CSV table of C-alpha atoms and ligand atoms in Angstrom, one decimal:
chain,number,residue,atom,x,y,z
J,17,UNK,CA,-111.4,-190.6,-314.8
J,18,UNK,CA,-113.5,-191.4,-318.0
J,19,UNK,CA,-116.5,-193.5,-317.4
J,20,UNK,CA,-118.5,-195.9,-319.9
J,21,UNK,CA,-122.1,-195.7,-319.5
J,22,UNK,CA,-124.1,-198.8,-320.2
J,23,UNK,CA,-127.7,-198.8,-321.1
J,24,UNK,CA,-130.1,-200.7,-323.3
J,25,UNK,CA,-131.8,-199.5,-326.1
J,26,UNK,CA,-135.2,-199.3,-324.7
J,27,UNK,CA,-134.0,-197.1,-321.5
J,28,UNK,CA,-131.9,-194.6,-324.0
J,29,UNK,CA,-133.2,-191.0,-323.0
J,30,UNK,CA,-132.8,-191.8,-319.0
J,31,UNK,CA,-129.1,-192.8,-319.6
J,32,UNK,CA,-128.7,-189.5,-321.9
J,33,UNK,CA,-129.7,-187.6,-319.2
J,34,UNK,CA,-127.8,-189.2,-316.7
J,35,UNK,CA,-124.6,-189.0,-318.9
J,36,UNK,CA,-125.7,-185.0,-319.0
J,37,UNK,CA,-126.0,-184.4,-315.9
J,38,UNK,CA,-123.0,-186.3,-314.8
J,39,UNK,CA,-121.0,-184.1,-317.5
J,40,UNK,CA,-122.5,-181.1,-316.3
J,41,UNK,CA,-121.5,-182.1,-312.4
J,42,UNK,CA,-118.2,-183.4,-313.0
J,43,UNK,CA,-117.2,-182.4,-315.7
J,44,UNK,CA,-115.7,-185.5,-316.7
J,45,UNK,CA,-116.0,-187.6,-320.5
J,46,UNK,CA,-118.8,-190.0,-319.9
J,47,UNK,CA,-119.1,-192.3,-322.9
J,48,UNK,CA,-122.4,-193.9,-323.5
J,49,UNK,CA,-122.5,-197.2,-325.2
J,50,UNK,CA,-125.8,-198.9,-326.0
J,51,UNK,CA,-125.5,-202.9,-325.5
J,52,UNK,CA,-126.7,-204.6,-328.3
J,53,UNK,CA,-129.2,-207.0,-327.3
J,54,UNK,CA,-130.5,-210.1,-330.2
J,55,UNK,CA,-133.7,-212.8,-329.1
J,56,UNK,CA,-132.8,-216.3,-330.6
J,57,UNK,CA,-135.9,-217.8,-331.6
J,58,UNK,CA,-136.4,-220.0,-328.6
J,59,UNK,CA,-136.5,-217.2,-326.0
J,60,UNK,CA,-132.5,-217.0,-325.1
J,61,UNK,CA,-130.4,-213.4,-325.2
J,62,UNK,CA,-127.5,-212.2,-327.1
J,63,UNK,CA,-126.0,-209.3,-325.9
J,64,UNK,CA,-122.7,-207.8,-326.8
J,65,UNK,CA,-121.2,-204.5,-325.2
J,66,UNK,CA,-119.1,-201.8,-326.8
J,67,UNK,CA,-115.3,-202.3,-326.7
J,68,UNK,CA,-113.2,-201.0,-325.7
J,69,UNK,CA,-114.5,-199.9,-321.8
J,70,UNK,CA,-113.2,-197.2,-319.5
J,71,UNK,CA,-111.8,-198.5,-316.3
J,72,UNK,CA,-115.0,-197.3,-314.4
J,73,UNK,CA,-118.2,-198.7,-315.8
J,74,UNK,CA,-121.8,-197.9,-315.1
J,75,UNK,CA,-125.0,-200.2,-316.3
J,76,UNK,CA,-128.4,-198.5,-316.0
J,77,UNK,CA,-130.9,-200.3,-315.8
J,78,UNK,CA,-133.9,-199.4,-313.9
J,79,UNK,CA,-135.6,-202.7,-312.9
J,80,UNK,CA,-139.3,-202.4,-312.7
J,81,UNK,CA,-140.7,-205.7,-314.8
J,82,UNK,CA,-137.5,-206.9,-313.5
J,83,UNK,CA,-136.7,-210.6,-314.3
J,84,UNK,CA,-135.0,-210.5,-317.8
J,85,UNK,CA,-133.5,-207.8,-316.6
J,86,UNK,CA,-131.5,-210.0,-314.1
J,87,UNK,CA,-130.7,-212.2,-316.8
J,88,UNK,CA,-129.3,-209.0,-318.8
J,89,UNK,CA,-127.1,-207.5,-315.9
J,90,UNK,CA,-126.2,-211.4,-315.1
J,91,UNK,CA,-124.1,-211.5,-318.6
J,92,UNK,CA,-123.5,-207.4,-318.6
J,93,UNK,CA,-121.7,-207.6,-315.5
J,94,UNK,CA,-119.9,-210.6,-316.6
J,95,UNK,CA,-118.9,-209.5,-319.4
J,96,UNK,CA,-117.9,-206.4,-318.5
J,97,UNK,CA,-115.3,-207.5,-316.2
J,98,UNK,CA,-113.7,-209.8,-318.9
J,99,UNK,CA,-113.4,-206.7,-321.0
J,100,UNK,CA,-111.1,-204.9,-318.1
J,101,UNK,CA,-114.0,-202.8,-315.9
J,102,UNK,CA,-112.2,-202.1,-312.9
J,103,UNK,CA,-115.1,-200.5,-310.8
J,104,UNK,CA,-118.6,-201.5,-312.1
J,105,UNK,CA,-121.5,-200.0,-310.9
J,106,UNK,CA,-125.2,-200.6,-311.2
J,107,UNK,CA,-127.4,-197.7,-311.3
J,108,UNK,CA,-131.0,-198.8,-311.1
J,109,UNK,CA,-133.3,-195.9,-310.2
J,110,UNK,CA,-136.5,-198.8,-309.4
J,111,UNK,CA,-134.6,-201.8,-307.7
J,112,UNK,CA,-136.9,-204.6,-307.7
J,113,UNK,CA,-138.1,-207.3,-305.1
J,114,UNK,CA,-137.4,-205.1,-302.0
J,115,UNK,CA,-140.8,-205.8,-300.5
J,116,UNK,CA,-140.6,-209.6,-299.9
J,117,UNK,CA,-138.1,-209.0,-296.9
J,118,UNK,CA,-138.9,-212.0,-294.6
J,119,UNK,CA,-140.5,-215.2,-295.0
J,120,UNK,CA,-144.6,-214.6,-294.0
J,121,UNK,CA,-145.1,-218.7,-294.5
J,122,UNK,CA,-142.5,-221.7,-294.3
J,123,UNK,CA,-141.4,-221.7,-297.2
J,124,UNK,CA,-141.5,-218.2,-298.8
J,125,UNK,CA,-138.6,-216.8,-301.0
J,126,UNK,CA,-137.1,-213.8,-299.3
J,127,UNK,CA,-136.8,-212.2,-302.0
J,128,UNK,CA,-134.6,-209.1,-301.1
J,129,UNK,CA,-132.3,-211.3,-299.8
J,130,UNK,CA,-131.7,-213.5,-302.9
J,131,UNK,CA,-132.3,-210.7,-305.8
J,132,UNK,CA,-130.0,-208.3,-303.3
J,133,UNK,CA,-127.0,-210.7,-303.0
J,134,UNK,CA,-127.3,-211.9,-306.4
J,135,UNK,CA,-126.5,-208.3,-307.5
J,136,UNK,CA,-123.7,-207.5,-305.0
J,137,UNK,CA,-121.9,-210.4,-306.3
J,138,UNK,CA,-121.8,-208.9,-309.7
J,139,UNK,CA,-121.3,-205.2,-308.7
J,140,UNK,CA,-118.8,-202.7,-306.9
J,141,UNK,CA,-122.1,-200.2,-306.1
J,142,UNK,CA,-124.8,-200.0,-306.4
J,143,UNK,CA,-126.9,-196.8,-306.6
J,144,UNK,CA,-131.1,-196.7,-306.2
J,145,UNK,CA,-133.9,-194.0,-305.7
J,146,UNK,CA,-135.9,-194.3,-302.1
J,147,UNK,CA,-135.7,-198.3,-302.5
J,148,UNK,CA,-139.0,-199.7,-300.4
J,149,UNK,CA,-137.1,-201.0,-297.0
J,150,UNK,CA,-139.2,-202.0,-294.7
J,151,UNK,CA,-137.6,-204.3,-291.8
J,152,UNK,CA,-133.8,-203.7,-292.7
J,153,UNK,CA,-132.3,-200.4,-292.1
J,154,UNK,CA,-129.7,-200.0,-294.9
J,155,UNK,CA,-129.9,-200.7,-298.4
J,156,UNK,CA,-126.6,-202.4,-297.9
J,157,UNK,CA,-128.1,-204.7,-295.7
J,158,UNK,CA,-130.1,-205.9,-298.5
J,159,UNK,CA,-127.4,-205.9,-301.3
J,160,UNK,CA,-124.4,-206.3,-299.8
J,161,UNK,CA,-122.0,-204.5,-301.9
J,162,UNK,CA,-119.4,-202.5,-301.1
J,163,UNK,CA,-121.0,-199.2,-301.9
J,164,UNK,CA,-124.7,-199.5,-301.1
J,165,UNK,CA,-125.8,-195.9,-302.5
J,166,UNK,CA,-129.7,-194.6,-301.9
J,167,UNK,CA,-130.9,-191.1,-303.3
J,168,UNK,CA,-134.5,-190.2,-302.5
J,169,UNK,CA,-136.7,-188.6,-305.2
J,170,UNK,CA,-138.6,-186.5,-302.0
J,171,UNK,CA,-136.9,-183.4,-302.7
J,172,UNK,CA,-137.7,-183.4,-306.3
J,173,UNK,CA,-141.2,-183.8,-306.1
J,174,UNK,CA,-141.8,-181.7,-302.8
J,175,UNK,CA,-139.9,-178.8,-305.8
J,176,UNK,CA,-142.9,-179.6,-307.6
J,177,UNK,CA,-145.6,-179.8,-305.5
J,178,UNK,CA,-144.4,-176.4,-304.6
J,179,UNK,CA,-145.2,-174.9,-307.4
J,180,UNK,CA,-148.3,-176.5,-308.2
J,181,UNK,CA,-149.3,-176.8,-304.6
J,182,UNK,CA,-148.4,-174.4,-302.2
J,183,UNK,CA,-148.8,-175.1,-299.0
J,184,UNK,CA,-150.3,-178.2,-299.4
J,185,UNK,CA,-150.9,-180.7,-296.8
J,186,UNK,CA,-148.2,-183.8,-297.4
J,187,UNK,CA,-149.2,-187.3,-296.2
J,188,UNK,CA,-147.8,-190.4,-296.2
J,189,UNK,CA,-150.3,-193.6,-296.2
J,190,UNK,CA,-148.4,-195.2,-294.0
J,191,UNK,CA,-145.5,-195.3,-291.7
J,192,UNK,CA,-143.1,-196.1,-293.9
J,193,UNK,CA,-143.8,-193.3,-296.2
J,194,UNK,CA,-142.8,-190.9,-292.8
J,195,UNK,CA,-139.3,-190.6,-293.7
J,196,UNK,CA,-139.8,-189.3,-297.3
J,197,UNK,CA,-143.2,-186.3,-295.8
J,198,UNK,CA,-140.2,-185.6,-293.3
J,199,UNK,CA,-137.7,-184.7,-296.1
J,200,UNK,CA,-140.5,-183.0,-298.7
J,201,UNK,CA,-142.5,-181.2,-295.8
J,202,UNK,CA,-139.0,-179.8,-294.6
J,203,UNK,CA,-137.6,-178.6,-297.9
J,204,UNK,CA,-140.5,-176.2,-298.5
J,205,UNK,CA,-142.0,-175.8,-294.7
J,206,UNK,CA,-145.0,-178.1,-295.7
J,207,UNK,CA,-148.0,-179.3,-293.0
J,208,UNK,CA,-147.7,-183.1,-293.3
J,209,UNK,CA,-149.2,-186.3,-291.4
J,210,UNK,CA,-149.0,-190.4,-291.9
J,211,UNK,CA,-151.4,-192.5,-291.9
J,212,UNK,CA,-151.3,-196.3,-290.0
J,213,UNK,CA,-152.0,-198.7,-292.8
J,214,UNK,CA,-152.7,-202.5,-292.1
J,215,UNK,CA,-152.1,-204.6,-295.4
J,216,UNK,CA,-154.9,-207.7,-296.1
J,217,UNK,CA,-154.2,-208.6,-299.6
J,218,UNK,CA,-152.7,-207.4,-302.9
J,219,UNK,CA,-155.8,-205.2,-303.8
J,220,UNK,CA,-157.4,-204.8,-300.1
J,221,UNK,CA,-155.7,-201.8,-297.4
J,222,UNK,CA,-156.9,-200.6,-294.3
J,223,UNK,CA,-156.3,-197.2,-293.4
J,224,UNK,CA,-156.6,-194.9,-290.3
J,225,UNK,CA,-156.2,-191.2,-290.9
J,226,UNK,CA,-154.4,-189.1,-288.2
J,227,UNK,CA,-156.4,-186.6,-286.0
J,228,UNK,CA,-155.7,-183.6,-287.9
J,229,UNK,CA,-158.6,-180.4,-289.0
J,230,UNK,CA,-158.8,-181.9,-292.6
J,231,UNK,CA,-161.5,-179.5,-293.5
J,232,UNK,CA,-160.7,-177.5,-296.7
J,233,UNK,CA,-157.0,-178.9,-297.0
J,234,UNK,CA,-155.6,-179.0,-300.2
J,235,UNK,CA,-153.3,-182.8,-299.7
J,236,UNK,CA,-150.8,-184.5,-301.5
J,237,UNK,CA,-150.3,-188.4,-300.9
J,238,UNK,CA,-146.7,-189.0,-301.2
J,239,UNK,CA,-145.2,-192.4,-301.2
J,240,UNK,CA,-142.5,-194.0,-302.9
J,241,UNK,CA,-144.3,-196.3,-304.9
J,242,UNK,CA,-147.8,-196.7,-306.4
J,243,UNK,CA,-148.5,-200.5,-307.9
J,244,UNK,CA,-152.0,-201.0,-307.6
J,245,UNK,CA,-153.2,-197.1,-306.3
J,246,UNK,CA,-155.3,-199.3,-303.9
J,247,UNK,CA,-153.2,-197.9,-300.7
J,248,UNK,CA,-153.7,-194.1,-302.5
J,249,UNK,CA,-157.5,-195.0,-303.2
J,250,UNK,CA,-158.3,-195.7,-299.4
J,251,UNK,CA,-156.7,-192.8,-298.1
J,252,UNK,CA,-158.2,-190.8,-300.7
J,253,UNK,CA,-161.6,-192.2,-300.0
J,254,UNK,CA,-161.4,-191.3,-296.5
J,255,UNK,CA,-159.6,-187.8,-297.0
J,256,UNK,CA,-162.2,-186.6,-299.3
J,257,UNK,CA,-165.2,-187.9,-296.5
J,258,UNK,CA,-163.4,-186.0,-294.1
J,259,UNK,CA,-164.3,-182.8,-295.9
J,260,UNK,CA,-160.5,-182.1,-298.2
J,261,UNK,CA,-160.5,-179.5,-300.7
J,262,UNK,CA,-158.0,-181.9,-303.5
J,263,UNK,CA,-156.2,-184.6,-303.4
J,264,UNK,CA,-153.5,-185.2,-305.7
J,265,UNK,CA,-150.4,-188.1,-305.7
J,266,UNK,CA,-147.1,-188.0,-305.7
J,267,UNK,CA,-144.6,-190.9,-305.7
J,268,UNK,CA,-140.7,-191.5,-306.3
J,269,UNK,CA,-141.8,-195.0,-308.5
J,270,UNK,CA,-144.6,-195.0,-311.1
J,271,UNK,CA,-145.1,-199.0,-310.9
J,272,UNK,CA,-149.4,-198.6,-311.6
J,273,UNK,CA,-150.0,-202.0,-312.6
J,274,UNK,CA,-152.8,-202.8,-314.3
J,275,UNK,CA,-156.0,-199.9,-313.7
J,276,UNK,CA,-154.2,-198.3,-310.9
J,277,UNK,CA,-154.7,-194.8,-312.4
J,278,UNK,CA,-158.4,-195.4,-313.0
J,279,UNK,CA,-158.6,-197.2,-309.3
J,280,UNK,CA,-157.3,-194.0,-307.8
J,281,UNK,CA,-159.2,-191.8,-310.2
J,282,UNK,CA,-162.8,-193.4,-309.5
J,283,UNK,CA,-161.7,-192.8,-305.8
J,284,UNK,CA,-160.9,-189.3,-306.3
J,285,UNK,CA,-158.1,-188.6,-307.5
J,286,UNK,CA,-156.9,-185.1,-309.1
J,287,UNK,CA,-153.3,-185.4,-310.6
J,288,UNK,CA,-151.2,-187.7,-310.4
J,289,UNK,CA,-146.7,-186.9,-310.1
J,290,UNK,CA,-143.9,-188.7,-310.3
J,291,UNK,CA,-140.5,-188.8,-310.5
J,292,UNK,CA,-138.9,-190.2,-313.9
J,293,UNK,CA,-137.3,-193.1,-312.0
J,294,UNK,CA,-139.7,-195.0,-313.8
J,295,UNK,CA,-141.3,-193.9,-317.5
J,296,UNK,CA,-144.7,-193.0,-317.4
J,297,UNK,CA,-147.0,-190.5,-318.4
J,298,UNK,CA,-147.4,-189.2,-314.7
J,299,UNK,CA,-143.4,-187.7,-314.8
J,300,UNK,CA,-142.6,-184.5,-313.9
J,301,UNK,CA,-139.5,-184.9,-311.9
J,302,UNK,CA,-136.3,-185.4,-312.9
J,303,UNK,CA,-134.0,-187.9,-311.2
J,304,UNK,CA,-130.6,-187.5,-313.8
J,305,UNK,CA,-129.1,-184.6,-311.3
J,306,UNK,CA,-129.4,-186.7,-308.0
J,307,UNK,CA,-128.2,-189.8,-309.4
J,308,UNK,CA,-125.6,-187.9,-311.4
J,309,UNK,CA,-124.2,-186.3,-307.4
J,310,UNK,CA,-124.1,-189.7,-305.8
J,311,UNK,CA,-122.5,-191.2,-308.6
J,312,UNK,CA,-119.4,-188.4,-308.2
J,313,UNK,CA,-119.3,-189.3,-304.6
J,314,UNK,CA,-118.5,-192.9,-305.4
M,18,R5P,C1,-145.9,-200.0,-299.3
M,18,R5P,O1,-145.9,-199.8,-298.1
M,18,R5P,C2,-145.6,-198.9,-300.3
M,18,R5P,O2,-145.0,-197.7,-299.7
M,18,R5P,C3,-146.8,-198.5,-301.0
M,18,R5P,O3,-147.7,-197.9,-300.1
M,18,R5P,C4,-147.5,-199.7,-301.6
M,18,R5P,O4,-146.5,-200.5,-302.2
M,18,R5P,C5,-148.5,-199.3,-302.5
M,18,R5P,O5,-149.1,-200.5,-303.1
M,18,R5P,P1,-150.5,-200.4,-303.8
M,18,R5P,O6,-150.5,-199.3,-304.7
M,18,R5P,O7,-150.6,-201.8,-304.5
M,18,R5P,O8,-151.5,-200.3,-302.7
């Protein structure tokens, strides 16, 4: 069945190589159609999508720096369906406001809750790279659509790390991070450990390394997101006091807000990997082919 590929204009080159790698996979025609987007002067969007659609429609839109964006995939979707999508599709490789998962003070936007049900009432699926879940187990518990769809960038970057790391020591900062050291450390026989990590503010982590011989280990941090390198900066602090060899980073989502690569650099830092789920100069993963095989599973 053909497919219509939605993207913007700014996020071009990851929907050509998603429409590639599907192509390549599937074989199937993939047309991709940019959605014209116009700012009135007063702040408001115009947006108008190519016509005619295919039946099956995918937006991409990867949502770090998110809120226009939910305006934009608010009248995509929309509009979309008024021009005869049958089965839409979101395909956001960062989906955005996953960490706010409970209310920490009367009061509090749960965020996930809100962003994720606004989205599954627009879309039929909706497909995401190692989304940060913390106290729900599924994504689909967080968007409710009918095809809740999560791809991990792990395997990608434990390809790399491979080459440019053997044998490296993988370690997660914190629990969370155990399930993506489980997949990388497995793929290529990797030593790993996680850390316990204790969160006081935006900027301020504490961190407690496991008991392992640290001496001389080469180690890669891997985590699925970076945003202010603080969490990578304390466990690299402490990594290189306990008498390391290196310590490079690598994570699914290259958020670094603000001097995060300098943060992480003054603590220590070597290089610094990610997956292209996000564009930055730290990419050296491609996502396009695992996207590209759960989107032919839909
Ligand atoms: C949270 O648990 C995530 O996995 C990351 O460790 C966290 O979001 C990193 O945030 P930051 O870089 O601001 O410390």
């Amino acid at each position: 069945m053909a497919t219509t590929l939605l993207c913007f204009d700014d996020e071009q080159a990851p929907a050509q190589r998603l429409q590639h790698a599907l192509q390549e996979r599937a074989g199937q025609v993939v047309e991709l159609g940019v959605v014209e987007r116009h700012r009135f002067p007063d702040g408001e969007l115009k947006l108008r999508l190519p016509a005619p659609l295919h039946d099956r429609v995918v937006v991409f839109r990867g949502l770090h720096q998110p809120n226009e964006k939910l305006v934009e995939l608010l009248l995509v979707a929309r509009t979309a369906r008024q021009l005869g999508a049958h089965h839409l599709s979101l395909v956001a490789p960062y989906l955005a406001y996953m960490r706010q998962d409970i209310a920490f003070r009367p009061g509090e936007a749960v965020s996930q809750r809100v962003v994720g049900g606004f989205l599954a009432d627009l879309f039929d699926a909706v497909v995401t790279v190692d989304p940060h879940l913390h106290r729900v187990a599924t994504l689909q518990e967080a968007v409710p659509v009918p095809q809740a769809v999560v791809v991990s960038g792990a395997a990608v970057l434990a390809d790399w790390v491979a080459q440019r790391r053997p044998g490296a020591l993988l370690m997660g900062p914190d629990e969370e991070a155990a399930q993506w050291v489980a997949q990388a450390a497995a793929r290529h026989g990797n030593p790993s450990a996680v850390c316990r990590k204790v969160r006081h503010g935006d900027k301020s982590v504490e961190i407690a390394l496991p008991p392992v011989q640290w001496s001389g280990q080469q180690v890669v941090i891997l985590d699925d997101v970076a945003s202010t390198g603080h969490t990578v900066a304390q466990a690299t602090r402490l990594l290189l006091a306990a008498g390391v060899a290196s310590v490079d980073v690598a994570v699914t989502h290259a958020l670094f807000a603000g001097d995060a690569i300098e943060v992480m650099r003054q603590a220590g830092v070597g290089e610094v990997w990610s997956t292209d789920c996000i564009p930055h100069s730290s990419n050296v993963a491609a996502i396009a082919p695992v996207l590209a095989k759960a989107l032919q599973a839909l």
